[in-house]
mmCIF file of C-alpha atoms in Angstrom:
data_model
loop_
_atom_site.group_PDB
_atom_site.id
_atom_site.type_symbol
_atom_site.label_atom_id
_atom_site.label_comp_id
_atom_site.label_asym_id
_atom_site.label_seq_id
_atom_site.Cartn_x
_atom_site.Cartn_y
_atom_site.Cartn_z
ATOM 1 C CA MET A 1 171.084 10.616 120.262
ATOM 2 C CA ALA A 2 169.736 9.933 123.786
ATOM 3 C CA PHE A 3 166.200 9.226 124.497
ATOM 4 C CA HIS A 4 164.132 9.609 127.847
ATOM 5 C CA VAL A 5 161.889 7.177 129.668
ATOM 6 C CA MET A 6 159.930 8.430 132.559
ATOM 7 C CA ILE A 7 159.012 5.602 135.052
ATOM 8 C CA ILE A 8 155.890 6.341 137.074
ATOM 9 C CA PRO A 9 155.850 3.812 139.910
ATOM 10 C CA THR A 10 152.582 5.247 141.112
ATOM 11 C CA LEU A 11 150.205 8.158 140.673
ATOM 12 C CA GLY A 12 149.493 8.195 144.412
ATOM 13 C CA CYS A 13 150.730 11.104 146.429
ATOM 14 C CA PRO A 14 150.448 12.170 150.135
ATOM 15 C CA SER A 15 150.413 15.767 149.442
ATOM 16 C CA GLU A 16 147.368 17.733 148.150
ATOM 17 C CA CYS A 17 148.690 20.640 146.082
ATOM 18 C CA ASN A 18 145.808 22.829 144.857
ATOM 19 C CA TYR A 19 146.780 22.957 141.311
ATOM 20 C CA CYS A 20 148.048 19.337 140.862
ATOM 21 C CA TRP A 21 146.927 17.270 137.944
ATOM 22 C CA SER A 22 149.451 14.343 138.085
ATOM 23 C CA SER A 23 148.337 12.414 141.162
ATOM 24 C CA GLN A 24 145.496 9.889 141.559
ATOM 25 C CA GLU A 25 144.120 8.438 144.692
ATOM 26 C CA GLY A 26 144.100 4.742 145.057
ATOM 27 C CA SER A 27 146.791 4.325 142.263
ATOM 28 C CA PRO A 28 148.608 0.933 142.293
ATOM 29 C CA VAL A 29 152.350 0.769 142.748
ATOM 30 C CA MET A 30 154.572 -0.651 139.954
ATOM 31 C CA SER A 31 155.723 -4.135 140.428
ATOM 32 C CA VAL A 32 159.437 -5.187 139.986
ATOM 33 C CA GLU A 33 158.112 -7.621 137.272
ATOM 34 C CA THR A 34 157.018 -4.490 135.348
ATOM 35 C CA VAL A 35 160.517 -3.090 135.661
ATOM 36 C CA GLU A 36 161.880 -6.243 134.269
ATOM 37 C CA GLU A 37 159.404 -5.892 131.349
ATOM 38 C CA ILE A 38 160.835 -2.403 130.807
ATOM 39 C CA VAL A 39 164.388 -3.822 130.560
ATOM 40 C CA ASN A 40 163.324 -6.488 128.037
ATOM 41 C CA TRP A 41 161.408 -3.967 126.016
ATOM 42 C CA LEU A 42 164.306 -1.559 125.761
ATOM 43 C CA LYS A 43 166.898 -4.123 124.952
ATOM 44 C CA THR A 44 165.736 -4.101 121.243
ATOM 45 C CA PHE A 45 163.932 -0.769 121.218
ATOM 46 C CA ARG A 46 166.713 1.793 120.424
ATOM 47 C CA ASN A 47 170.474 1.523 120.487
ATOM 48 C CA GLU A 48 171.154 4.976 122.002
ATOM 49 C CA PRO A 49 171.825 6.180 125.492
ATOM 50 C CA VAL A 50 168.734 6.295 127.774
ATOM 51 C CA THR A 51 167.931 8.444 130.749
ATOM 52 C CA PHE A 52 165.355 7.226 133.303
ATOM 53 C CA THR A 53 163.386 9.708 135.479
ATOM 54 C CA PHE A 54 161.343 8.248 138.323
ATOM 55 C CA HIS A 55 158.256 10.492 138.451
ATOM 56 C CA GLY A 56 154.790 10.489 139.860
ATOM 57 C CA GLY A 57 152.515 11.075 141.703
ATOM 58 C CA GLU A 58 155.128 10.439 144.429
ATOM 59 C CA PRO A 59 157.706 7.958 143.287
ATOM 60 C CA LEU A 60 159.076 7.297 146.830
ATOM 61 C CA LEU A 61 155.903 5.602 147.719
ATOM 62 C CA ALA A 62 157.262 2.592 145.871
ATOM 63 C CA GLY A 63 159.634 2.100 148.692
ATOM 64 C CA LEU A 64 163.157 1.145 149.389
ATOM 65 C CA ASP A 65 162.851 -2.534 148.379
ATOM 66 C CA PHE A 66 161.501 -1.439 144.846
ATOM 67 C CA TYR A 67 164.540 0.794 144.248
ATOM 68 C CA LYS A 68 167.025 -1.739 145.601
ATOM 69 C CA LYS A 69 165.747 -4.153 142.918
ATOM 70 C CA ALA A 70 164.793 -1.796 140.117
ATOM 71 C CA LEU A 71 167.931 0.343 139.871
ATOM 72 C CA PRO A 72 170.516 -2.562 139.416
ATOM 73 C CA MET A 73 167.996 -4.305 137.111
ATOM 74 C CA LEU A 74 167.870 -1.249 134.812
ATOM 75 C CA LYS A 75 171.603 -0.377 135.127
ATOM 76 C CA ASN A 76 172.914 -3.984 134.451
ATOM 77 C CA GLY A 77 170.228 -5.121 132.127
ATOM 78 C CA LEU A 78 170.732 -2.052 129.831
ATOM 79 C CA ASN A 79 174.429 -1.517 130.364
ATOM 80 C CA ASP A 80 175.004 -1.173 126.584
ATOM 81 C CA LEU A 81 172.607 2.004 126.567
ATOM 82 C CA LYS A 82 174.659 3.607 129.326
ATOM 83 C CA PRO A 83 171.570 4.421 131.552
ATOM 84 C CA ALA A 84 171.433 7.557 133.663
ATOM 85 C CA PHE A 85 168.904 8.302 136.329
ATOM 86 C CA ALA A 86 167.036 11.124 137.852
ATOM 87 C CA LEU A 87 164.191 11.396 140.380
ATOM 88 C CA GLN A 88 161.432 13.977 140.903
ATOM 89 C CA THR A 89 159.971 13.771 144.423
ATOM 90 C CA ASN A 90 158.478 15.869 147.248
ATOM 91 C CA LEU A 91 161.063 14.314 149.519
ATOM 92 C CA TRP A 92 158.543 13.518 152.234
ATOM 93 C CA ASN A 93 159.507 9.751 152.223
ATOM 94 C CA MET A 94 163.264 10.330 151.928
ATOM 95 C CA THR A 95 165.252 8.097 154.296
ATOM 96 C CA ASP A 96 169.028 7.717 154.957
ATOM 97 C CA GLU A 97 168.787 4.262 153.236
ATOM 98 C CA LEU A 98 167.153 5.678 150.076
ATOM 99 C CA ALA A 99 169.570 8.613 149.999
ATOM 100 C CA GLU A 100 172.554 6.289 150.314
ATOM 101 C CA LEU A 101 171.176 4.110 147.500
ATOM 102 C CA PHE A 102 170.457 7.106 145.221
ATOM 103 C CA SER A 103 174.038 8.495 145.994
ATOM 104 C CA GLU A 104 175.443 5.113 144.860
ATOM 105 C CA TYR A 105 173.689 5.608 141.433
ATOM 106 C CA ASN A 106 174.548 9.211 141.237
ATOM 107 C CA ILE A 107 170.828 10.295 140.942
ATOM 108 C CA PRO A 108 170.183 14.030 140.933
ATOM 109 C CA ILE A 109 167.032 14.960 142.739
ATOM 110 C CA GLY A 110 164.225 17.324 141.633
ATOM 111 C CA SER A 111 161.744 18.597 144.168
ATOM 112 C CA SER A 112 159.139 21.316 144.589
ATOM 113 C CA LEU A 113 158.967 24.449 146.714
ATOM 114 C CA ASP A 114 156.958 27.377 145.784
ATOM 115 C CA GLY A 115 158.706 29.864 147.951
ATOM 116 C CA PRO A 116 158.649 30.782 151.644
ATOM 117 C CA LYS A 117 156.736 28.560 154.011
ATOM 118 C CA GLU A 118 153.501 30.538 154.312
ATOM 119 C CA LEU A 119 153.154 30.990 150.478
ATOM 120 C CA ASN A 120 154.293 27.372 149.718
ATOM 121 C CA ASP A 121 151.818 25.804 152.155
ATOM 122 C CA PHE A 122 149.007 28.075 150.887
ATOM 123 C CA GLN A 123 149.432 26.510 147.432
ATOM 124 C CA ARG A 124 150.712 23.055 148.336
ATOM 125 C CA GLY A 125 149.030 22.316 151.691
ATOM 126 C CA LYS A 126 149.735 22.800 155.324
ATOM 127 C CA GLY A 127 152.894 20.956 156.547
ATOM 128 C CA TYR A 128 154.384 20.561 153.021
ATOM 129 C CA TYR A 129 157.244 22.944 153.574
ATOM 130 C CA GLU A 130 158.511 21.336 156.634
ATOM 131 C CA ARG A 131 158.325 17.788 155.425
ATOM 132 C CA THR A 132 160.036 18.615 152.158
ATOM 133 C CA MET A 133 162.839 20.415 153.950
ATOM 134 C CA ARG A 134 163.352 17.500 156.329
ATOM 135 C CA GLY A 135 163.786 15.266 153.306
ATOM 136 C CA TYR A 136 166.050 17.845 151.714
ATOM 137 C CA GLU A 137 168.358 17.747 154.665
ATOM 138 C CA ILE A 138 168.565 14.014 154.454
ATOM 139 C CA ALA A 139 169.441 14.078 150.794
ATOM 140 C CA LYS A 140 172.026 16.841 151.251
ATOM 141 C CA ALA A 141 173.716 14.929 154.082
ATOM 142 C CA HIS A 142 174.344 12.090 151.656
ATOM 143 C CA GLY A 143 175.795 14.405 149.007
ATOM 144 C CA LEU A 144 172.712 14.361 146.575
ATOM 145 C CA LYS A 145 172.267 17.280 144.338
ATOM 146 C CA VAL A 146 168.764 18.768 144.865
ATOM 147 C CA SER A 147 167.135 21.419 142.664
ATOM 148 C CA PHE A 148 163.625 22.780 143.247
ATOM 149 C CA ILE A 149 160.831 23.598 140.889
ATOM 150 C CA SER A 150 158.785 26.615 142.002
ATOM 151 C CA THR A 151 155.311 26.706 140.396
ATOM 152 C CA PHE A 152 154.197 30.234 139.756
ATOM 153 C CA THR A 153 150.512 30.679 139.822
ATOM 154 C CA SER A 154 148.027 33.512 139.206
ATOM 155 C CA TYR A 155 148.394 34.032 143.004
ATOM 156 C CA SER A 156 152.146 33.635 143.666
ATOM 157 C CA ILE A 157 153.295 35.670 140.744
ATOM 158 C CA ASP A 158 152.576 38.845 142.808
ATOM 159 C CA TYR A 159 155.173 37.618 145.251
ATOM 160 C CA LYS A 160 157.958 37.013 142.739
ATOM 161 C CA GLU A 161 160.470 39.129 144.717
ATOM 162 C CA ASP A 162 159.771 37.159 147.915
ATOM 163 C CA ILE A 163 160.171 33.963 146.042
ATOM 164 C CA PHE A 164 163.499 34.926 144.353
ATOM 165 C CA ASN A 165 164.863 36.199 147.626
ATOM 166 C CA PHE A 166 163.918 32.941 149.401
ATOM 167 C CA PHE A 167 165.793 30.906 146.878
ATOM 168 C CA LEU A 168 168.792 33.246 146.925
ATOM 169 C CA GLU A 169 169.034 33.335 150.688
ATOM 170 C CA LYS A 170 168.549 29.639 151.090
ATOM 171 C CA GLY A 171 171.176 28.961 148.343
ATOM 172 C CA LEU A 172 168.770 26.716 146.446
ATOM 173 C CA THR A 173 168.758 26.036 142.679
ATOM 174 C CA LEU A 174 165.626 27.291 141.157
ATOM 175 C CA LYS A 175 163.578 26.074 138.269
ATOM 176 C CA LEU A 176 160.260 27.700 137.685
ATOM 177 C CA HIS A 177 157.160 26.174 136.206
ATOM 178 C CA PRO A 178 154.063 28.163 135.129
ATOM 179 C CA ALA A 179 150.742 26.823 136.360
ATOM 180 C CA LEU A 180 148.871 25.724 133.316
ATOM 181 C CA PRO A 181 145.355 24.644 132.423
ATOM 182 C CA SER A 182 145.126 20.807 132.592
ATOM 183 C CA LEU A 183 143.240 18.378 130.456
ATOM 184 C CA ARG A 184 141.983 16.771 133.650
ATOM 185 C CA SER A 185 141.004 19.806 135.745
ATOM 186 C CA GLU A 186 137.340 20.916 136.329
ATOM 187 C CA ASP A 187 138.501 24.426 136.766
ATOM 188 C CA PRO A 188 141.602 24.549 134.466
ATOM 189 C CA THR A 189 142.389 28.240 134.507
ATOM 190 C CA LYS A 190 141.978 29.002 138.165
ATOM 191 C CA TRP A 191 145.729 28.905 138.843
ATOM 192 C CA ALA A 192 147.078 29.529 135.363
ATOM 193 C CA ILE A 193 149.380 32.413 134.618
ATOM 194 C CA ASP A 194 148.587 35.010 131.882
ATOM 195 C CA PRO A 195 151.254 34.613 129.164
ATOM 196 C CA GLN A 196 152.133 38.315 129.246
ATOM 197 C CA LYS A 197 152.713 38.205 132.994
ATOM 198 C CA TYR A 198 154.814 35.018 132.536
ATOM 199 C CA GLY A 199 157.061 36.777 129.977
ATOM 200 C CA GLU A 200 157.498 39.737 132.351
ATOM 201 C CA LEU A 201 158.397 37.276 135.071
ATOM 202 C CA LEU A 202 161.049 35.695 132.961
ATOM 203 C CA ILE A 203 162.604 39.031 132.181
ATOM 204 C CA TYR A 204 162.464 39.976 135.923
ATOM 205 C CA LEU A 205 164.344 36.718 136.797
ATOM 206 C CA LEU A 206 166.819 37.282 134.006
ATOM 207 C CA ASP A 207 167.646 40.669 135.531
ATOM 208 C CA LYS A 208 167.859 39.258 139.048
ATOM 209 C CA TYR A 209 170.048 36.367 137.890
ATOM 210 C CA LEU A 210 172.526 38.820 136.271
ATOM 211 C CA GLU A 211 172.562 40.863 139.532
ATOM 212 C CA ASN A 212 173.373 37.828 141.502
ATOM 213 C CA MET A 213 175.545 35.786 139.159
ATOM 214 C CA GLY A 214 177.495 33.119 141.177
ATOM 215 C CA GLU A 215 175.093 33.244 144.111
ATOM 216 C CA ILE A 216 172.109 31.471 142.622
ATOM 217 C CA GLU A 217 171.370 29.127 139.643
ATOM 218 C CA ILE A 218 168.179 29.652 137.665
ATOM 219 C CA MET A 219 167.914 26.736 135.369
ATOM 220 C CA ASN A 220 165.218 28.155 133.098
ATOM 221 C CA ILE A 221 167.279 31.195 132.302
ATOM 222 C CA ASP A 222 170.339 29.049 131.588
ATOM 223 C CA HIS A 223 168.401 27.000 129.085
ATOM 224 C CA LEU A 224 166.681 29.908 127.468
ATOM 225 C CA CYS A 225 170.004 31.576 126.878
ATOM 226 C CA LYS A 226 171.439 28.365 125.493
ATOM 227 C CA CYS A 227 168.447 28.109 123.104
ATOM 228 C CA VAL A 228 169.349 31.469 121.620
ATOM 229 C CA LEU A 229 173.090 30.746 121.472
ATOM 230 C CA THR A 230 172.640 27.271 119.754
ATOM 231 C CA ARG A 231 169.590 28.151 117.777
ATOM 232 C CA ARG A 232 167.834 25.043 118.987
ATOM 233 C CA GLY A 233 165.880 23.865 122.016
ATOM 234 C CA THR A 234 167.765 22.449 125.018
ATOM 235 C CA VAL A 235 164.935 21.178 127.150
ATOM 236 C CA CYS A 236 161.741 19.305 126.223
ATOM 237 C CA THR A 237 159.562 22.348 126.185
ATOM 238 C CA TYR A 238 161.434 23.765 123.256
ATOM 239 C CA VAL A 239 162.131 20.568 121.187
ATOM 240 C CA ASP A 240 160.176 17.975 119.104
ATOM 241 C CA CYS A 241 160.207 15.558 122.036
ATOM 242 C CA MET A 242 157.723 13.236 120.346
ATOM 243 C CA GLY A 243 159.380 9.925 119.746
ATOM 244 C CA ASP A 244 162.276 10.615 122.087
ATOM 245 C CA THR A 245 160.360 10.811 125.319
ATOM 246 C CA PHE A 246 158.110 8.159 126.757
ATOM 247 C CA ALA A 247 156.470 7.440 130.105
ATOM 248 C CA VAL A 248 155.653 4.065 131.654
ATOM 249 C CA GLY A 249 152.778 3.906 134.073
ATOM 250 C CA PRO A 250 152.279 1.623 136.999
ATOM 251 C CA ASP A 251 150.716 -1.125 135.024
ATOM 252 C CA GLY A 252 153.390 -0.941 132.163
ATOM 253 C CA SER A 253 151.314 1.214 129.861
ATOM 254 C CA ILE A 254 153.404 3.492 127.554
ATOM 255 C CA TYR A 255 152.522 7.161 127.193
ATOM 256 C CA PRO A 256 154.049 10.060 125.142
ATOM 257 C CA CYS A 257 154.920 11.849 128.456
ATOM 258 C CA TYR A 258 154.295 11.535 132.182
ATOM 259 C CA ARG A 259 151.529 14.240 131.893
ATOM 260 C CA PHE A 260 149.367 11.746 130.104
ATOM 261 C CA VAL A 261 149.703 8.881 132.515
ATOM 262 C CA GLY A 262 146.482 7.474 133.921
ATOM 263 C CA MET A 263 144.470 8.648 130.832
ATOM 264 C CA PRO A 264 143.599 5.673 128.855
ATOM 265 C CA GLU A 265 143.056 7.456 125.596
ATOM 266 C CA TYR A 266 146.653 8.316 125.497
ATOM 267 C CA VAL A 267 148.142 4.785 125.988
ATOM 268 C CA MET A 268 150.465 3.947 123.041
ATOM 269 C CA GLY A 269 151.170 0.344 124.049
ATOM 270 C CA ASN A 270 152.484 -1.785 126.927
ATOM 271 C CA VAL A 271 156.015 -2.831 127.872
ATOM 272 C CA SER A 272 154.830 -6.466 128.159
ATOM 273 C CA ASP A 273 154.309 -6.492 124.349
ATOM 274 C CA HIS A 274 157.755 -5.099 123.690
ATOM 275 C CA PRO A 275 156.460 -2.604 121.070
ATOM 276 C CA THR A 276 158.893 -1.288 118.391
ATOM 277 C CA VAL A 277 159.508 2.365 117.501
ATOM 278 C CA GLU A 278 157.305 1.882 114.543
ATOM 279 C CA ASP A 279 154.507 0.283 116.587
ATOM 280 C CA LEU A 280 154.383 3.296 118.922
ATOM 281 C CA SER A 281 154.523 5.785 116.039
ATOM 282 C CA LYS A 282 151.346 4.131 114.579
ATOM 283 C CA SER A 283 149.380 4.682 117.821
ATOM 284 C CA ALA A 284 146.627 7.290 118.037
ATOM 285 C CA PRO A 285 148.429 9.438 120.605
ATOM 286 C CA ALA A 286 151.568 9.521 118.465
ATOM 287 C CA LYS A 287 149.485 10.682 115.469
ATOM 288 C CA LEU A 288 147.873 13.391 117.433
ATOM 289 C CA LEU A 289 151.202 14.773 118.592
ATOM 290 C CA ASP A 290 152.515 14.543 115.032
ATOM 291 C CA GLU A 291 149.753 16.844 114.068
ATOM 292 C CA PHE A 292 151.314 19.314 116.497
ATOM 293 C CA LYS A 293 154.728 19.169 114.671
ATOM 294 C CA GLU A 294 152.940 19.568 111.382
ATOM 295 C CA TYR A 295 150.966 22.638 112.689
ATOM 296 C CA VAL A 296 154.190 24.213 114.016
ATOM 297 C CA ASP A 297 155.924 23.665 110.763
ATOM 298 C CA LYS A 298 153.093 25.426 108.883
ATOM 299 C CA GLU A 299 151.887 28.106 111.262
ATOM 300 C CA CYS A 300 155.259 29.092 112.912
ATOM 301 C CA LYS A 301 157.588 29.141 109.853
ATOM 302 C CA ARG A 302 157.873 32.921 109.802
ATOM 303 C CA CYS A 303 158.512 33.192 113.487
ATOM 304 C CA SER A 304 162.075 34.298 114.283
ATOM 305 C CA TYR A 305 162.270 31.868 117.234
ATOM 306 C CA MET A 306 160.746 28.829 115.667
ATOM 307 C CA LYS A 307 163.965 26.822 115.469
ATOM 308 C CA PHE A 308 164.694 27.050 119.151
ATOM 309 C CA CYS A 309 161.138 27.003 120.428
ATOM 310 C CA ARG A 310 159.182 24.513 118.172
ATOM 311 C CA GLY A 311 155.812 25.879 119.454
ATOM 312 C CA GLY A 312 156.426 24.976 123.016
ATOM 313 C CA CYS A 313 154.991 21.881 124.682
ATOM 314 C CA PRO A 314 152.442 19.866 122.782
ATOM 315 C CA TYR A 315 150.623 18.822 125.857
ATOM 316 C CA ASN A 316 149.984 22.544 126.616
ATOM 317 C CA ALA A 317 148.651 22.955 123.139
ATOM 318 C CA LEU A 318 145.936 20.348 123.391
ATOM 319 C CA LYS A 319 142.420 21.500 123.739
ATOM 320 C CA ILE A 320 139.259 19.522 124.333
ATOM 321 C CA ASN A 321 136.620 19.789 121.709
ATOM 322 C CA GLU A 322 133.358 20.341 123.655
ATOM 323 C CA GLU A 323 131.316 18.679 120.879
ATOM 324 C CA THR A 324 133.441 15.397 120.603
ATOM 325 C CA ASN A 325 134.977 15.575 124.105
ATOM 326 C CA LYS A 326 138.254 14.696 122.501
ATOM 327 C CA ALA A 327 141.672 16.504 122.490
ATOM 328 C CA GLU A 328 142.715 18.268 119.354
ATOM 329 C CA ILE A 329 145.441 20.613 118.077
ATOM 330 C CA ASP A 330 144.124 24.160 117.280
ATOM 331 C CA GLY A 331 147.171 26.223 118.221
ATOM 332 C CA VAL A 332 150.650 26.177 119.856
ATOM 333 C CA ASP A 333 151.648 26.213 123.528
ATOM 334 C CA PRO A 334 149.394 29.025 125.127
ATOM 335 C CA HIS A 335 152.617 30.587 126.527
ATOM 336 C CA CYS A 336 153.913 31.317 123.104
ATOM 337 C CA ASP A 337 153.610 35.039 123.738
ATOM 338 C CA ALA A 338 155.745 34.557 126.901
ATOM 339 C CA TYR A 339 158.369 32.688 124.911
ATOM 340 C CA LYS A 340 158.531 35.366 122.279
ATOM 341 C CA ILE A 341 158.957 38.039 124.962
ATOM 342 C CA ILE A 342 161.888 36.294 126.607
ATOM 343 C CA PHE A 343 163.600 35.194 123.425
ATOM 344 C CA LYS A 344 163.329 38.716 121.981
ATOM 345 C CA GLU A 345 164.795 40.091 125.166
ATOM 346 C CA ILE A 346 167.697 37.751 125.256
ATOM 347 C CA THR A 347 168.393 38.217 121.504
ATOM 348 C CA ASP A 348 168.309 41.895 121.723
ATOM 349 C CA ARG A 349 170.652 41.968 124.652
ATOM 350 C CA VAL A 350 173.181 39.512 123.333
ATOM 351 C CA ASN A 351 173.334 41.522 119.945
ATOM 352 C CA LYS A 352 173.915 44.636 121.924
ATOM 353 C CA GLU A 353 176.639 42.999 124.020
ATOM 354 C CA PHE A 354 178.275 41.438 121.047
ATOM 355 C CA LEU A 355 178.617 44.774 119.378
ATOM 356 C CA SER A 356 179.848 46.446 122.535
ATOM 357 C CA SER A 357 183.453 46.560 123.718
ATOM 358 C CA GLN A 358 182.521 44.387 126.619
ATOM 359 C CA GLY A 359 181.044 41.768 124.197
ATOM 360 C CA MET A 360 184.173 41.828 122.075
ATOM 361 C CA MET A 361 186.287 41.327 125.129
ATOM 362 C CA ALA A 362 184.206 38.134 126.110
ATOM 363 C CA PHE A 363 185.381 36.707 122.878
ATOM 364 C CA GLY A 364 189.085 37.711 123.298
ATOM 365 C CA ALA A 365 189.027 41.177 121.770
ATOM 366 C CA GLY A 366 189.359 44.561 123.346
ATOM 367 C CA LYS A 367 192.247 46.226 125.206
ATOM 368 C CA PRO A 368 193.968 44.076 127.828
ATOM 369 C CA GLU A 369 193.508 46.737 130.552
ATOM 370 C CA GLU A 370 189.647 46.900 129.890
ATOM 371 C CA LYS A 371 187.588 44.894 132.347
ATOM 372 C CA VAL A 372 184.100 43.718 132.065
ATOM 373 C CA GLN A 373 182.261 45.429 134.924
ATOM 374 C CA LYS A 374 178.998 43.325 135.052
ATOM 375 C CA PRO A 375 178.226 39.896 133.870
ATOM 376 C CA GLY A 376 175.949 39.823 130.686
ATOM 377 C CA ILE A 377 173.832 37.504 128.703
ATOM 378 C CA MET A 378 176.917 35.856 127.086
ATOM 379 C CA SER A 379 178.295 34.978 130.503
ATOM 380 C CA ILE A 380 175.119 32.856 130.929
ATOM 381 C CA MET A 381 175.364 31.434 127.447
ATOM 382 C CA LEU A 382 178.908 30.353 127.767
ATOM 383 C CA LYS A 383 178.478 28.602 131.190
ATOM 384 C CA ARG A 384 178.411 24.914 131.418
ATOM 385 C CA ILE A 385 174.908 23.433 132.301
#
């Protein structure tokens, strides 16, 4: 079983996205010595394949020299764990030299665009679109695979058709992210999407995906359909990620996920101490997130989608108790209703398809002369992702 370590070289970021909660002015940059400690820590931590994702803030602020040293250090030092790499960046600082290096290590790139230039820059700041697209062209010229996260907010959801058409016409891979309240925000609900509207958005994108199969890739729809097919989660939002995902901040502090980096109360340990799995499981943040698993097991056991949803993201479920000023679990992911809407829609459609002559044909039944006229849910379920 693979595990995931997110490396956060810095929480600094040159962009000023309106709804951002993962950047921090004046954040230090991780040293190569800290990367060396990550290697030493993981040599005896777990004996399974590991995936590293460089995240932020803006990870490219660490610079070319950092990656020229860090990548071979991780690759060669942990060769037995068959390390794989990924990178999440706004692409502003992408250069030919960095792109060539990332290509050498076969690193897929995740970036962010919220849609057409005017809408994107309204949410992410003036000039964001052009700077990201310049970096994208450099990455593409070096053969790097780039996919984009589009953050849907209470504002941009009204422009869902424009956003979909933008990604379709540009030939860009789309992964959507719903704006959520943050534990750090002074106005946490300003940009957040209503769960009912989010569920309706997912159905809209499912329909548009089926209408344009082969012309666009919508990663969320792929994974949601796989969840229903396999009866288990396929991305971190829908699995018990606790204990299999960790994040390392610029100073070597270990957190349960990148969303917590920079928040001292969620530090589980430090790579310089080479903590064991058991050490981290005894930390206060680990115990808090274990409460979420217990809550889901108890409160969601009658839910039809529990096995392949697992209550959603535990970070999303955390609420600040106004009396104690501490985070606590008092529910599941607030987008639970949205997940139920889309999982029910997919389940109903696949059951209908399976019982139809078209569905039977997809599994080798039906008359030879019969042809499937339109792609259906099963065509998404059976595609390789």
